[in-house]
CSV table of C-alpha atoms in Angstrom, one decimal:
chain,number,residue,atom,x,y,z
A,1,UNK,CA,17.5,-8.9,-11.6
A,2,UNK,CA,14.5,-8.4,-9.7
A,3,UNK,CA,12.3,-6.4,-12.4
A,4,UNK,CA,11.3,-9.6,-14.4
A,5,UNK,CA,10.9,-11.1,-10.8
A,6,UNK,CA,7.7,-8.4,-10.4
A,7,UNK,CA,6.7,-8.2,-13.7
A,8,UNK,CA,5.9,-11.9,-13.7
A,9,UNK,CA,4.5,-12.0,-10.4
A,10,UNK,CA,2.1,-8.8,-11.3
A,11,UNK,CA,1.5,-10.5,-14.3
A,12,UNK,CA,-0.2,-14.0,-12.2
A,13,UNK,CA,-1.5,-11.3,-10.0
A,14,UNK,CA,-3.9,-9.7,-12.9
A,15,UNK,CA,-4.8,-13.2,-14.8
A,16,UNK,CA,-6.0,-14.0,-11.0
A,17,UNK,CA,-7.7,-11.2,-10.2
A,18,UNK,CA,-9.4,-10.9,-13.3
A,19,UNK,CA,-10.9,-14.7,-13.0
A,20,UNK,CA,-12.0,-13.6,-9.9
A,21,UNK,CA,-13.1,-10.2,-10.7
A,22,UNK,CA,-16.8,-11.7,-12.2
A,23,UNK,CA,-17.8,-13.2,-8.9
A,24,UNK,CA,-16.0,-11.8,-6.3
A,25,UNK,CA,-15.1,-8.0,-6.9
A,26,UNK,CA,-14.3,-7.9,-3.3
A,27,UNK,CA,-11.2,-10.3,-3.2
A,28,UNK,CA,-9.8,-9.0,-6.6
A,29,UNK,CA,-9.9,-6.1,-4.9
A,30,UNK,CA,-8.4,-7.7,-1.7
A,31,UNK,CA,-5.3,-9.6,-4.3
A,32,UNK,CA,-4.1,-6.0,-5.7
A,33,UNK,CA,-4.0,-4.8,-2.2
A,34,UNK,CA,-1.5,-7.3,-1.6
A,35,UNK,CA,0.5,-7.3,-5.0
A,36,UNK,CA,1.0,-3.7,-3.9
A,37,UNK,CA,2.9,-4.6,-0.8
A,38,UNK,CA,4.3,-7.7,-2.0
A,39,UNK,CA,6.5,-5.8,-4.3
A,40,UNK,CA,6.6,-2.8,-2.4
A,41,UNK,CA,8.5,-5.2,0.2
A,42,UNK,CA,9.9,-7.1,-1.7
A,43,UNK,CA,12.2,-2.6,-2.4
A,44,UNK,CA,12.6,-2.3,0.8
A,45,UNK,CA,16.2,-2.4,1.1
A,46,UNK,CA,16.6,-0.6,-2.4
A,47,UNK,CA,14.8,2.4,-0.7
A,48,UNK,CA,16.6,1.6,2.4
A,49,UNK,CA,19.8,2.6,0.5
A,50,UNK,CA,18.6,5.0,-1.3
A,51,UNK,CA,17.5,7.1,1.8
A,52,UNK,CA,21.1,6.3,3.5
A,53,UNK,CA,22.9,7.8,0.8
A,54,UNK,CA,20.7,10.6,1.3
A,55,UNK,CA,21.1,11.5,4.9
A,56,UNK,CA,24.7,10.7,4.0
A,57,UNK,CA,25.0,13.2,1.7
A,58,UNK,CA,23.1,15.5,3.7
A,59,UNK,CA,25.1,15.7,6.0
A,60,UNK,CA,28.3,15.9,4.1
A,61,UNK,CA,27.1,19.3,3.4
A,62,UNK,CA,26.3,19.5,7.2
A,63,UNK,CA,22.5,20.6,6.0
A,64,UNK,CA,21.4,19.9,9.9
A,65,UNK,CA,18.6,17.1,9.9
A,66,UNK,CA,16.0,19.5,10.9
A,67,UNK,CA,15.3,19.5,6.6
A,68,UNK,CA,15.6,16.2,6.2
A,69,UNK,CA,13.2,14.8,8.5
A,70,UNK,CA,10.1,16.6,6.8
A,71,UNK,CA,11.2,15.7,3.4
A,72,UNK,CA,11.4,11.8,4.9
A,73,UNK,CA,8.1,12.2,5.9
A,74,UNK,CA,6.6,14.0,3.4
A,75,UNK,CA,7.4,11.2,1.0
A,76,UNK,CA,6.3,8.6,3.4
A,77,UNK,CA,2.8,10.2,3.1
A,78,UNK,CA,3.3,11.2,-0.1
A,79,UNK,CA,3.6,7.1,-1.0
A,80,UNK,CA,0.7,5.7,1.8
A,81,UNK,CA,-2.0,8.4,0.1
A,82,UNK,CA,-1.3,7.0,-3.1
A,83,UNK,CA,-0.8,3.6,-2.3
A,84,UNK,CA,-5.1,4.1,-0.9
A,85,UNK,CA,-6.1,6.1,-3.5
A,86,UNK,CA,-5.2,4.5,-5.4
A,87,UNK,CA,-6.3,1.4,-4.5
A,88,UNK,CA,-10.3,3.1,-3.6
A,89,UNK,CA,-10.1,4.0,-7.3
A,90,UNK,CA,-9.1,0.8,-8.7
A,91,UNK,CA,-11.9,-0.3,-7.0
A,92,UNK,CA,-14.2,2.2,-8.7
A,93,UNK,CA,-15.1,4.6,-5.2
A,94,UNK,CA,-13.4,7.9,-7.1
A,95,UNK,CA,-14.8,10.0,-4.1
A,96,UNK,CA,-13.1,8.0,-1.3
A,97,UNK,CA,-10.1,8.0,-3.3
A,98,UNK,CA,-10.2,12.3,-3.6
A,99,UNK,CA,-10.9,12.4,0.1
A,100,UNK,CA,-7.6,10.1,1.3
A,101,UNK,CA,-5.8,12.3,-1.2
A,102,UNK,CA,-7.4,15.6,0.2
A,103,UNK,CA,-6.0,14.3,3.4
A,104,UNK,CA,-3.1,13.7,2.5
A,105,UNK,CA,-3.0,17.1,1.2
A,106,UNK,CA,-3.4,19.0,4.2
A,107,UNK,CA,-1.2,16.9,5.8
A,108,UNK,CA,1.9,17.2,3.7
A,109,UNK,CA,1.2,20.9,3.9
A,110,UNK,CA,0.9,20.9,7.9
A,111,UNK,CA,4.3,19.0,8.3
A,112,UNK,CA,5.7,21.8,4.8
A,113,UNK,CA,4.9,24.9,7.6
A,114,UNK,CA,7.4,24.7,9.3
A,115,UNK,CA,9.9,24.4,7.0
A,116,UNK,CA,8.6,27.3,5.0
A,117,UNK,CA,8.4,29.6,7.9
A,118,UNK,CA,12.5,29.4,8.0
A,119,UNK,CA,13.1,29.9,4.7
A,120,UNK,CA,11.1,33.2,5.4
A,121,UNK,CA,12.7,34.2,8.3
A,122,UNK,CA,16.3,33.4,6.2
A,123,UNK,CA,14.6,35.6,3.6
A,124,UNK,CA,14.3,37.9,5.7
A,125,UNK,CA,16.9,38.2,7.8
A,126,UNK,CA,19.1,38.5,3.8
A,127,UNK,CA,16.8,41.4,2.6
A,128,UNK,CA,17.8,44.4,4.7
B,1,UNK,CA,10.4,-12.7,-0.7
B,2,UNK,CA,8.2,-15.7,-1.3
B,3,UNK,CA,6.2,-15.7,1.7
B,4,UNK,CA,4.3,-12.9,-0.4
B,5,UNK,CA,3.6,-14.7,-3.5
B,6,UNK,CA,2.4,-17.5,-1.8
B,7,UNK,CA,0.0,-15.1,0.0
B,8,UNK,CA,-1.8,-14.4,-3.6
B,9,UNK,CA,-1.9,-17.5,-4.4
B,10,UNK,CA,-3.5,-18.6,-1.4
B,11,UNK,CA,-6.1,-15.9,-0.9
B,12,UNK,CA,-6.5,-16.6,-5.0
B,13,UNK,CA,-7.6,-20.3,-3.9
B,14,UNK,CA,-9.7,-19.5,-0.9
B,15,UNK,CA,-11.9,-16.6,-3.9
B,16,UNK,CA,-11.9,-19.0,-6.7
B,17,UNK,CA,-13.3,-22.0,-4.0
B,18,UNK,CA,-15.7,-19.6,-2.1
B,19,UNK,CA,-17.4,-19.4,-6.1
B,20,UNK,CA,-17.4,-22.3,-6.6
B,21,UNK,CA,-18.8,-23.3,-3.3
B,22,UNK,CA,-21.3,-20.5,-3.8
B,23,UNK,CA,-22.7,-21.9,-7.0
B,24,UNK,CA,-23.0,-25.1,-6.0
B,25,UNK,CA,-24.9,-23.9,-2.9
B,26,UNK,CA,-27.4,-22.0,-4.7
B,27,UNK,CA,-28.1,-24.2,-7.4
B,28,UNK,CA,-29.1,-26.9,-4.4
B,29,UNK,CA,-31.6,-24.2,-3.4
B,30,UNK,CA,-29.7,-23.1,0.3
B,31,UNK,CA,-29.4,-19.9,-0.9
B,32,UNK,CA,-29.0,-18.5,2.5
B,33,UNK,CA,-25.7,-21.2,3.2
B,34,UNK,CA,-24.3,-19.6,0.1
B,35,UNK,CA,-24.2,-16.4,1.8
B,36,UNK,CA,-22.7,-17.9,4.8
B,37,UNK,CA,-19.6,-19.4,3.0
B,38,UNK,CA,-19.0,-16.0,0.9
B,39,UNK,CA,-19.1,-13.7,4.2
B,40,UNK,CA,-16.7,-16.8,5.3
B,41,UNK,CA,-14.7,-16.0,2.7
B,42,UNK,CA,-14.3,-12.5,2.6
B,43,UNK,CA,-13.7,-12.6,6.5
B,44,UNK,CA,-10.9,-15.5,6.0
B,45,UNK,CA,-9.5,-13.3,2.9
B,46,UNK,CA,-9.7,-9.9,5.3
B,47,UNK,CA,-7.8,-10.8,8.4
B,48,UNK,CA,-5.2,-12.3,5.5
B,49,UNK,CA,-4.7,-8.5,3.6
B,50,UNK,CA,-5.0,-6.5,7.2
B,51,UNK,CA,-2.2,-8.8,8.4
B,52,UNK,CA,-0.1,-7.6,5.4
B,53,UNK,CA,-1.6,-4.6,5.5
B,54,UNK,CA,-0.3,-3.5,9.2
B,55,UNK,CA,3.3,-5.1,8.1
B,56,UNK,CA,3.3,-2.8,5.7
B,57,UNK,CA,2.2,0.4,7.9
B,58,UNK,CA,5.0,-0.7,10.1
B,59,UNK,CA,7.4,-1.2,6.9
B,60,UNK,CA,7.0,2.7,6.0
B,61,UNK,CA,6.6,4.0,9.3
B,62,UNK,CA,9.8,2.7,10.4
B,63,UNK,CA,11.2,3.9,7.0
B,64,UNK,CA,10.4,7.4,6.8
B,65,UNK,CA,10.5,8.3,10.3
B,66,UNK,CA,7.2,9.1,9.9
B,67,UNK,CA,6.0,8.1,14.2
């Protein structure tokens, strides 16, 4: 099972990062960034399998992809935003982390507006 | 899969090497060279990390259709 590999890999990386944290904190942060990236790259196939399953279900109950694509985009933006914000917070820069999260929220809101408009239109047409 | 694990150990090795070199150079009185080796180590590690970050961003871009 991959989870054992991932946890072992993360624990080794934590030990290495703690060793370096005293003398070279900047390299310790870069180790944590690389661990995050490595674990994500390990899970690509699982994530793409889940996403293709989602698309398949959406096409089965004939939701056209106009609504599915923003959802995928929002998920991607959310993931990258939390990745960046957590790295910033881990490095002790809480202010930068909250700025990154703020930007992520704005971008997600921008993506969500068309879907909201569609919902409002359908509601208005339904109501007399 | 193995490539990323090696990357971690490479970065950790560079970090430990730079901090040891730093101490040796400081003890022998060459502070500015110590600073130089520190910067060199950081630049090398930064290059490796940036290639990994660009790989991550390209993967996420293609997977979530975030063009």
